[in-house]
């Protein structure tokens, strides 16, 4: 089979397209003919040689990637026969191997692909969609609320924008550049603002008032987060994930109950996080405004992994959520990494063999 391999940590150019032996499924496993492989910013971080949270740097050479979708074409010993020929998607967990024409996975981790979804859409929901479900767990978005989504044209942002509109809320989507703001409008946002412009927050104030936002979905963190905090109404909620999760954990605001949320430490937004900067407001100021900070807890995501995957795929299958995908040929994985790292993508980045 053909696969993308990494022989030395470093830049995206270190990803090479090679011919390698076909993997063999072990007991309880399946082999998948891959039709779509998800690309995550974490893949680029590990490729560069930077360990991330609980994931150690892989032994080299390695085939990156932990999200695949395709057809089950071979079974390992003891694997139920009904999986053969099924269209499935799966998150491979800590074991990489997704950037390839064939991938091996545990049968217990497989999720059937709804008939209404393509393989690329399914692979977007198995990882990015699952994270969105984790962010949304326990939210109370109502028709009378205003929602602000940062990186609204990214993989997570696009899904969050659609979900908030489905709930009947007024949605503001912020993205970088005219093309991405046009995409945000197509997603249904009531107002799309270009956060590469210095007056983006003022545009929101002119349209809806000084502090109109009840729910802030913040993946980038950094300077964008600092500016957006100034738009939050009294008693609002700041959902921090990706780059902003580490920025806001423990920096103030009304924290959720212990054990509900923590930090993932890695962006799923589809765009690289902003440089982490201190919050523009003190702990006292946030508390006085009643702002609840809800970072995303890795332990929560692991404990509820399968049910969140199922929720994400069901909502996509019903058409409530439609993931945006930005595809690259498998052989151009390096270009996909470069585009992701430089904010040159829209939606979830997917490799197609």
CSV table of C-alpha atoms in Angstrom, one decimal:
chain,number,residue,atom,x,y,z
A,1,UNK,CA,0.0,0.0,0.0
A,2,UNK,CA,0.9,3.7,-0.2
A,3,UNK,CA,1.3,5.7,3.0
A,4,UNK,CA,2.7,8.9,4.3
A,5,UNK,CA,5.6,8.4,6.7
A,6,UNK,CA,7.7,10.6,8.9
A,7,UNK,CA,11.4,9.6,9.4
A,8,UNK,CA,12.6,12.7,11.2
A,9,UNK,CA,10.8,15.3,13.3
A,10,UNK,CA,10.7,18.7,11.7
A,11,UNK,CA,8.8,20.7,9.0
A,12,UNK,CA,6.0,19.5,6.8
A,13,UNK,CA,8.4,18.6,4.0
A,14,UNK,CA,9.5,15.7,6.2
A,15,UNK,CA,6.3,13.9,5.4
A,16,UNK,CA,7.0,11.4,2.5
A,17,UNK,CA,4.7,9.4,0.3
A,18,UNK,CA,6.0,5.8,0.2
A,19,UNK,CA,5.1,2.2,-0.6
A,20,UNK,CA,5.0,0.1,2.6
A,21,UNK,CA,3.8,-3.4,3.5
A,22,UNK,CA,0.1,-3.9,4.0
A,23,UNK,CA,-0.8,-4.0,7.7
A,24,UNK,CA,-2.4,-7.2,9.1
A,25,UNK,CA,-5.4,-7.1,11.4
A,26,UNK,CA,-4.8,-8.8,14.8
A,27,UNK,CA,-7.4,-10.6,16.9
A,28,UNK,CA,-10.6,-8.5,17.3
A,29,UNK,CA,-9.4,-6.1,14.6
A,30,UNK,CA,-10.4,-5.1,11.1
A,31,UNK,CA,-8.5,-3.7,8.2
A,32,UNK,CA,-10.1,-0.7,6.5
A,33,UNK,CA,-9.6,0.4,2.9
A,34,UNK,CA,-9.3,4.1,3.7
A,35,UNK,CA,-11.4,6.6,1.7
A,36,UNK,CA,-10.7,9.5,3.9
A,37,UNK,CA,-8.1,10.3,6.7
A,38,UNK,CA,-8.6,13.2,9.0
A,39,UNK,CA,-5.8,15.7,9.7
A,40,UNK,CA,-5.6,17.3,13.1
A,41,UNK,CA,-3.4,20.2,14.3
A,42,UNK,CA,-2.0,17.7,16.9
A,43,UNK,CA,-0.6,15.7,13.9
A,44,UNK,CA,1.4,18.8,12.9
A,45,UNK,CA,2.6,19.4,16.5
A,46,UNK,CA,3.8,15.9,16.9
A,47,UNK,CA,5.4,15.9,13.4
A,48,UNK,CA,7.4,19.0,14.5
A,49,UNK,CA,8.7,17.0,17.5
A,50,UNK,CA,6.6,18.7,20.2
A,51,UNK,CA,4.9,16.3,22.6
A,52,UNK,CA,1.3,17.2,23.5
A,53,UNK,CA,-0.4,16.3,26.7
A,54,UNK,CA,-0.8,12.5,27.3
A,55,UNK,CA,0.5,11.7,23.7
A,56,UNK,CA,4.2,11.0,23.7
A,57,UNK,CA,6.2,11.6,20.5
A,58,UNK,CA,5.9,8.5,18.3
A,59,UNK,CA,8.8,6.1,17.5
A,60,UNK,CA,10.2,6.8,14.0
A,61,UNK,CA,9.5,6.1,11.3
A,62,UNK,CA,5.8,6.5,11.8
A,63,UNK,CA,2.6,6.8,9.8
A,64,UNK,CA,0.7,9.8,11.3
A,65,UNK,CA,-3.1,10.2,11.6
A,66,UNK,CA,-5.7,8.9,14.0
A,67,UNK,CA,-9.0,9.4,12.1
A,68,UNK,CA,-10.1,7.3,9.1
A,69,UNK,CA,-13.2,6.3,7.2
A,70,UNK,CA,-13.6,3.6,4.6
A,71,UNK,CA,-14.7,0.0,3.9
A,72,UNK,CA,-13.8,-3.0,6.1
A,73,UNK,CA,-12.0,-5.3,3.7
A,74,UNK,CA,-10.4,-7.9,6.1
A,75,UNK,CA,-11.0,-9.3,9.5
A,76,UNK,CA,-8.7,-10.5,12.3
A,77,UNK,CA,-9.2,-13.6,14.3
A,78,UNK,CA,-12.4,-13.6,16.3
A,79,UNK,CA,-13.8,-10.4,14.7
A,80,UNK,CA,-17.5,-10.6,14.1
A,81,UNK,CA,-18.1,-11.3,10.4
A,82,UNK,CA,-20.9,-8.7,10.0
A,83,UNK,CA,-18.3,-6.0,9.8
A,84,UNK,CA,-16.9,-7.3,6.5
A,85,UNK,CA,-17.8,-4.9,3.7
A,86,UNK,CA,-19.3,-2.3,6.1
A,87,UNK,CA,-18.7,1.5,5.6
A,88,UNK,CA,-17.2,2.7,8.9
A,89,UNK,CA,-15.3,5.5,10.5
A,90,UNK,CA,-13.1,5.2,13.6
A,91,UNK,CA,-10.7,7.2,15.8
A,92,UNK,CA,-7.6,5.1,16.2
A,93,UNK,CA,-6.8,6.4,19.7
A,94,UNK,CA,-3.2,6.7,20.6
A,95,UNK,CA,-2.0,4.4,17.8
A,96,UNK,CA,-1.3,6.3,14.6
A,97,UNK,CA,-1.5,4.9,11.1
A,98,UNK,CA,-4.3,6.9,9.4
A,99,UNK,CA,-2.4,8.5,6.5
A,100,UNK,CA,-2.5,5.4,4.4
A,101,UNK,CA,-4.5,3.4,1.9
A,102,UNK,CA,-5.1,0.7,4.5
A,103,UNK,CA,-5.5,1.1,8.3
A,104,UNK,CA,-6.0,-1.4,11.2
A,105,UNK,CA,-8.5,-0.7,14.0
A,106,UNK,CA,-10.2,-2.5,16.9
A,107,UNK,CA,-13.7,-3.6,15.9
A,108,UNK,CA,-15.1,-2.3,19.2
A,109,UNK,CA,-14.1,1.2,18.2
A,110,UNK,CA,-15.9,1.2,14.8
A,111,UNK,CA,-18.8,3.5,14.0
A,112,UNK,CA,-21.1,2.8,11.0
A,113,UNK,CA,-21.3,5.7,8.6
A,114,UNK,CA,-24.8,7.0,8.1
A,115,UNK,CA,-26.0,6.6,4.5
A,116,UNK,CA,-26.4,10.3,4.0
A,117,UNK,CA,-22.7,11.1,4.8
A,118,UNK,CA,-19.6,10.8,2.6
A,119,UNK,CA,-16.4,9.3,4.0
A,120,UNK,CA,-14.8,12.7,4.3
A,121,UNK,CA,-17.8,14.0,6.2
A,122,UNK,CA,-17.9,11.0,8.5
A,123,UNK,CA,-14.2,11.3,9.3
A,124,UNK,CA,-14.8,15.0,10.2
A,125,UNK,CA,-17.5,14.0,12.7
A,126,UNK,CA,-15.5,11.1,14.4
A,127,UNK,CA,-12.9,13.5,15.8
A,128,UNK,CA,-13.8,17.1,15.3
A,129,UNK,CA,-17.6,16.4,15.6
A,130,UNK,CA,-17.0,14.5,18.8
A,131,UNK,CA,-15.1,17.4,20.3
A,132,UNK,CA,-17.9,19.7,19.4
A,133,UNK,CA,-20.4,17.5,21.2
A,134,UNK,CA,-18.2,17.6,24.2
A,135,UNK,CA,-18.1,21.4,24.1
A,136,UNK,CA,-21.9,21.6,23.7
A,137,UNK,CA,-22.6,19.1,26.5
A,138,UNK,CA,-24.8,20.8,29.1
A,139,UNK,CA,-25.2,24.1,27.1
A,140,UNK,CA,-28.4,26.1,27.2
A,141,UNK,CA,-28.6,28.0,24.0
A,142,UNK,CA,-31.9,29.7,23.5
A,143,UNK,CA,-33.6,31.7,20.7
A,144,UNK,CA,-33.2,34.9,22.7
A,145,UNK,CA,-29.5,34.4,23.1
A,146,UNK,CA,-26.6,35.8,21.0
A,147,UNK,CA,-23.7,33.4,20.2
A,148,UNK,CA,-20.2,34.4,19.1
A,149,UNK,CA,-18.1,31.7,17.4
A,150,UNK,CA,-14.4,32.5,16.8
A,151,UNK,CA,-12.8,30.7,13.9
A,152,UNK,CA,-16.3,30.1,12.6
A,153,UNK,CA,-15.0,28.8,9.2
A,154,UNK,CA,-12.8,26.1,10.9
A,155,UNK,CA,-13.8,22.5,11.4
A,156,UNK,CA,-15.3,23.1,14.9
A,157,UNK,CA,-16.5,26.6,14.3
A,158,UNK,CA,-18.6,25.7,11.3
A,159,UNK,CA,-20.4,23.0,13.3
A,160,UNK,CA,-20.9,25.2,16.3
A,161,UNK,CA,-22.3,28.0,14.1
A,162,UNK,CA,-24.8,25.5,12.6
A,163,UNK,CA,-25.8,24.1,16.0
A,164,UNK,CA,-26.5,27.6,17.4
A,165,UNK,CA,-28.6,28.5,14.5
A,166,UNK,CA,-30.5,25.2,14.8
A,167,UNK,CA,-31.3,26.2,18.4
A,168,UNK,CA,-32.7,29.5,17.1
A,169,UNK,CA,-30.1,31.8,18.5
A,170,UNK,CA,-28.7,34.9,16.9
A,171,UNK,CA,-25.2,33.9,15.7
A,172,UNK,CA,-22.1,36.0,15.0
A,173,UNK,CA,-19.3,34.2,13.2
A,174,UNK,CA,-15.8,35.6,13.2
A,175,UNK,CA,-13.2,34.4,10.7
A,176,UNK,CA,-10.1,35.6,8.9
A,177,UNK,CA,-10.5,37.2,5.5
A,178,UNK,CA,-13.3,37.8,3.0
A,179,UNK,CA,-13.4,34.3,1.7
A,180,UNK,CA,-13.9,32.8,5.1
A,181,UNK,CA,-16.4,35.4,6.2
A,182,UNK,CA,-18.4,34.6,3.1
A,183,UNK,CA,-18.3,30.9,4.1
A,184,UNK,CA,-19.6,31.9,7.6
A,185,UNK,CA,-22.5,33.7,6.0
A,186,UNK,CA,-23.3,30.7,4.0
A,187,UNK,CA,-23.4,28.6,7.2
A,188,UNK,CA,-26.3,30.8,8.4
A,189,UNK,CA,-24.6,33.3,10.7
A,190,UNK,CA,-26.6,36.5,11.2
A,191,UNK,CA,-23.4,38.5,11.1
A,192,UNK,CA,-20.0,37.5,9.8
A,193,UNK,CA,-17.0,39.6,10.8
A,194,UNK,CA,-13.4,39.5,9.6
A,195,UNK,CA,-11.2,39.3,12.7
A,196,UNK,CA,-8.2,40.3,10.7
A,197,UNK,CA,-9.6,43.8,10.7
A,198,UNK,CA,-8.9,45.9,13.8
A,199,UNK,CA,-12.5,47.1,14.1
A,200,UNK,CA,-14.2,43.6,14.1
A,201,UNK,CA,-15.5,43.9,17.6
A,202,UNK,CA,-16.8,47.4,16.9
A,203,UNK,CA,-18.8,46.1,14.0
A,204,UNK,CA,-20.5,43.7,16.5
A,205,UNK,CA,-21.2,46.6,19.0
A,206,UNK,CA,-22.7,48.7,16.2
A,207,UNK,CA,-25.0,45.9,15.2
A,208,UNK,CA,-26.1,44.5,18.5
A,209,UNK,CA,-24.9,46.8,21.4
A,210,UNK,CA,-22.0,47.1,23.8
A,211,UNK,CA,-22.0,43.6,25.3
A,212,UNK,CA,-24.5,41.5,23.5
A,213,UNK,CA,-22.9,38.0,23.7
A,214,UNK,CA,-24.3,35.3,25.9
A,215,UNK,CA,-22.2,32.4,24.6
A,216,UNK,CA,-18.6,32.7,23.4
A,217,UNK,CA,-17.1,29.7,21.6
A,218,UNK,CA,-13.4,30.3,21.6
A,219,UNK,CA,-10.9,27.9,20.1
A,220,UNK,CA,-8.0,30.3,19.1
A,221,UNK,CA,-7.4,32.1,22.4
A,222,UNK,CA,-4.8,34.8,22.5
A,223,UNK,CA,-5.6,38.3,21.3
A,224,UNK,CA,-8.9,37.2,19.7
A,225,UNK,CA,-10.1,35.8,23.0
A,226,UNK,CA,-9.1,39.0,24.9
A,227,UNK,CA,-11.1,41.1,22.5
A,228,UNK,CA,-14.1,38.8,22.5
A,229,UNK,CA,-14.3,38.9,26.3
A,230,UNK,CA,-15.1,42.5,26.1
A,231,UNK,CA,-18.3,41.6,24.2
A,232,UNK,CA,-19.7,39.2,26.9
A,233,UNK,CA,-22.9,40.1,28.7
A,234,UNK,CA,-23.4,39.7,32.4
A,235,UNK,CA,-24.0,36.1,33.3
A,236,UNK,CA,-22.6,34.8,30.0
A,237,UNK,CA,-20.5,31.7,29.3
A,238,UNK,CA,-17.1,31.4,27.8
A,239,UNK,CA,-16.5,27.9,26.2
A,240,UNK,CA,-12.7,27.5,26.0
A,241,UNK,CA,-11.2,24.7,24.0
A,242,UNK,CA,-8.0,24.3,21.9
A,243,UNK,CA,-5.6,27.1,22.4
A,244,UNK,CA,-7.9,29.1,24.6
A,245,UNK,CA,-8.4,26.1,27.0
A,246,UNK,CA,-4.9,26.4,28.5
A,247,UNK,CA,-5.2,30.2,28.4
A,248,UNK,CA,-8.3,30.3,30.6
A,249,UNK,CA,-8.0,27.4,32.9
A,250,UNK,CA,-7.5,29.0,36.3
A,251,UNK,CA,-7.2,32.5,35.1
A,252,UNK,CA,-10.5,33.8,36.5
A,253,UNK,CA,-14.2,33.9,36.0
A,254,UNK,CA,-16.9,31.7,37.5
A,255,UNK,CA,-15.5,28.1,37.0
A,256,UNK,CA,-17.8,25.1,36.5
A,257,UNK,CA,-18.0,22.4,39.1
A,258,UNK,CA,-14.8,20.4,39.5
A,259,UNK,CA,-14.5,17.5,37.2
A,260,UNK,CA,-16.9,18.9,34.6
A,261,UNK,CA,-14.3,20.6,32.4
A,262,UNK,CA,-10.6,21.1,32.3
A,263,UNK,CA,-8.3,21.5,29.3
A,264,UNK,CA,-7.4,19.6,26.2
A,265,UNK,CA,-4.4,21.7,25.4
A,266,UNK,CA,-4.8,21.3,21.7
A,267,UNK,CA,-6.8,23.1,19.1
A,268,UNK,CA,-9.6,21.3,17.1
A,269,UNK,CA,-10.8,24.5,15.6
A,270,UNK,CA,-9.4,23.9,12.2
A,271,UNK,CA,-7.1,26.9,12.5
A,272,UNK,CA,-3.9,27.3,14.5
A,273,UNK,CA,-4.3,28.9,17.9
A,274,UNK,CA,-3.4,32.5,18.6
A,275,UNK,CA,-0.4,33.2,20.8
A,276,UNK,CA,-1.5,32.6,24.4
A,277,UNK,CA,-1.7,36.0,26.2
A,278,UNK,CA,-3.0,36.9,29.6
A,279,UNK,CA,-6.7,37.8,29.9
A,280,UNK,CA,-7.6,41.4,29.4
A,281,UNK,CA,-9.7,41.3,32.5
A,282,UNK,CA,-8.8,40.5,36.1
A,283,UNK,CA,-10.3,37.7,38.1
A,284,UNK,CA,-12.4,40.2,40.1
A,285,UNK,CA,-13.8,41.9,36.9
A,286,UNK,CA,-14.8,38.5,35.4
A,287,UNK,CA,-16.4,37.5,38.7
A,288,UNK,CA,-18.3,40.7,39.0
A,289,UNK,CA,-19.7,40.2,35.5
A,290,UNK,CA,-20.7,36.6,36.3
A,291,UNK,CA,-18.8,35.1,33.4
A,292,UNK,CA,-18.7,31.3,33.6
A,293,UNK,CA,-15.5,29.8,32.1
A,294,UNK,CA,-15.9,26.3,30.7
A,295,UNK,CA,-12.7,24.7,29.5
A,296,UNK,CA,-12.8,21.3,28.0
A,297,UNK,CA,-11.6,18.4,30.1
A,298,UNK,CA,-9.6,15.6,28.5
A,299,UNK,CA,-10.8,13.1,31.1
A,300,UNK,CA,-14.4,13.9,30.3
A,301,UNK,CA,-13.8,13.4,26.6
A,302,UNK,CA,-12.1,10.1,27.1
A,303,UNK,CA,-14.8,8.8,29.4
A,304,UNK,CA,-17.6,9.7,27.0
A,305,UNK,CA,-15.8,9.2,23.8
A,306,UNK,CA,-18.1,6.7,22.1
A,307,UNK,CA,-21.4,8.4,23.0
A,308,UNK,CA,-20.1,11.7,21.8
A,309,UNK,CA,-19.0,10.1,18.5
A,310,UNK,CA,-22.5,8.6,18.1
A,311,UNK,CA,-24.2,11.9,18.9
A,312,UNK,CA,-22.0,13.7,16.3
A,313,UNK,CA,-22.6,11.2,13.6
A,314,UNK,CA,-26.4,11.1,14.3
A,315,UNK,CA,-26.8,14.9,14.1
A,316,UNK,CA,-24.8,14.9,10.8
A,317,UNK,CA,-26.8,12.0,9.4
A,318,UNK,CA,-30.0,13.9,10.2
A,319,UNK,CA,-28.7,17.0,8.4
A,320,UNK,CA,-28.6,19.2,11.6
A,321,UNK,CA,-24.8,19.5,11.2
A,322,UNK,CA,-23.0,19.4,7.9
A,323,UNK,CA,-19.2,19.4,8.3
A,324,UNK,CA,-17.1,21.6,6.0
A,325,UNK,CA,-14.2,19.6,4.6
A,326,UNK,CA,-11.0,20.8,2.9
A,327,UNK,CA,-9.5,17.8,1.0
A,328,UNK,CA,-6.0,17.1,-0.2
A,329,UNK,CA,-4.7,14.0,-2.0
A,330,UNK,CA,-3.0,11.6,0.4
A,331,UNK,CA,0.3,12.2,-1.4
A,332,UNK,CA,0.1,15.9,-0.5
A,333,UNK,CA,0.0,15.5,3.2
A,334,UNK,CA,2.8,17.9,3.6
A,335,UNK,CA,0.9,20.6,1.8
A,336,UNK,CA,-2.1,19.9,4.0
A,337,UNK,CA,0.0,20.4,7.1
A,338,UNK,CA,1.4,23.7,5.8
A,339,UNK,CA,-2.0,25.0,4.9
A,340,UNK,CA,-3.4,24.0,8.4
A,341,UNK,CA,-0.5,25.6,10.2
A,342,UNK,CA,-0.8,28.9,8.2
A,343,UNK,CA,-4.6,29.2,8.5
A,344,UNK,CA,-5.0,28.4,4.8
A,345,UNK,CA,-7.8,26.0,5.2
A,346,UNK,CA,-11.6,26.1,5.6
A,347,UNK,CA,-13.3,23.4,7.6
A,348,UNK,CA,-11.8,20.0,8.5
A,349,UNK,CA,-8.7,19.0,6.6
A,350,UNK,CA,-9.1,15.5,5.1
A,351,UNK,CA,-6.6,13.4,3.0
A,352,UNK,CA,-8.1,11.3,0.2
A,353,UNK,CA,-6.1,8.3,-1.0
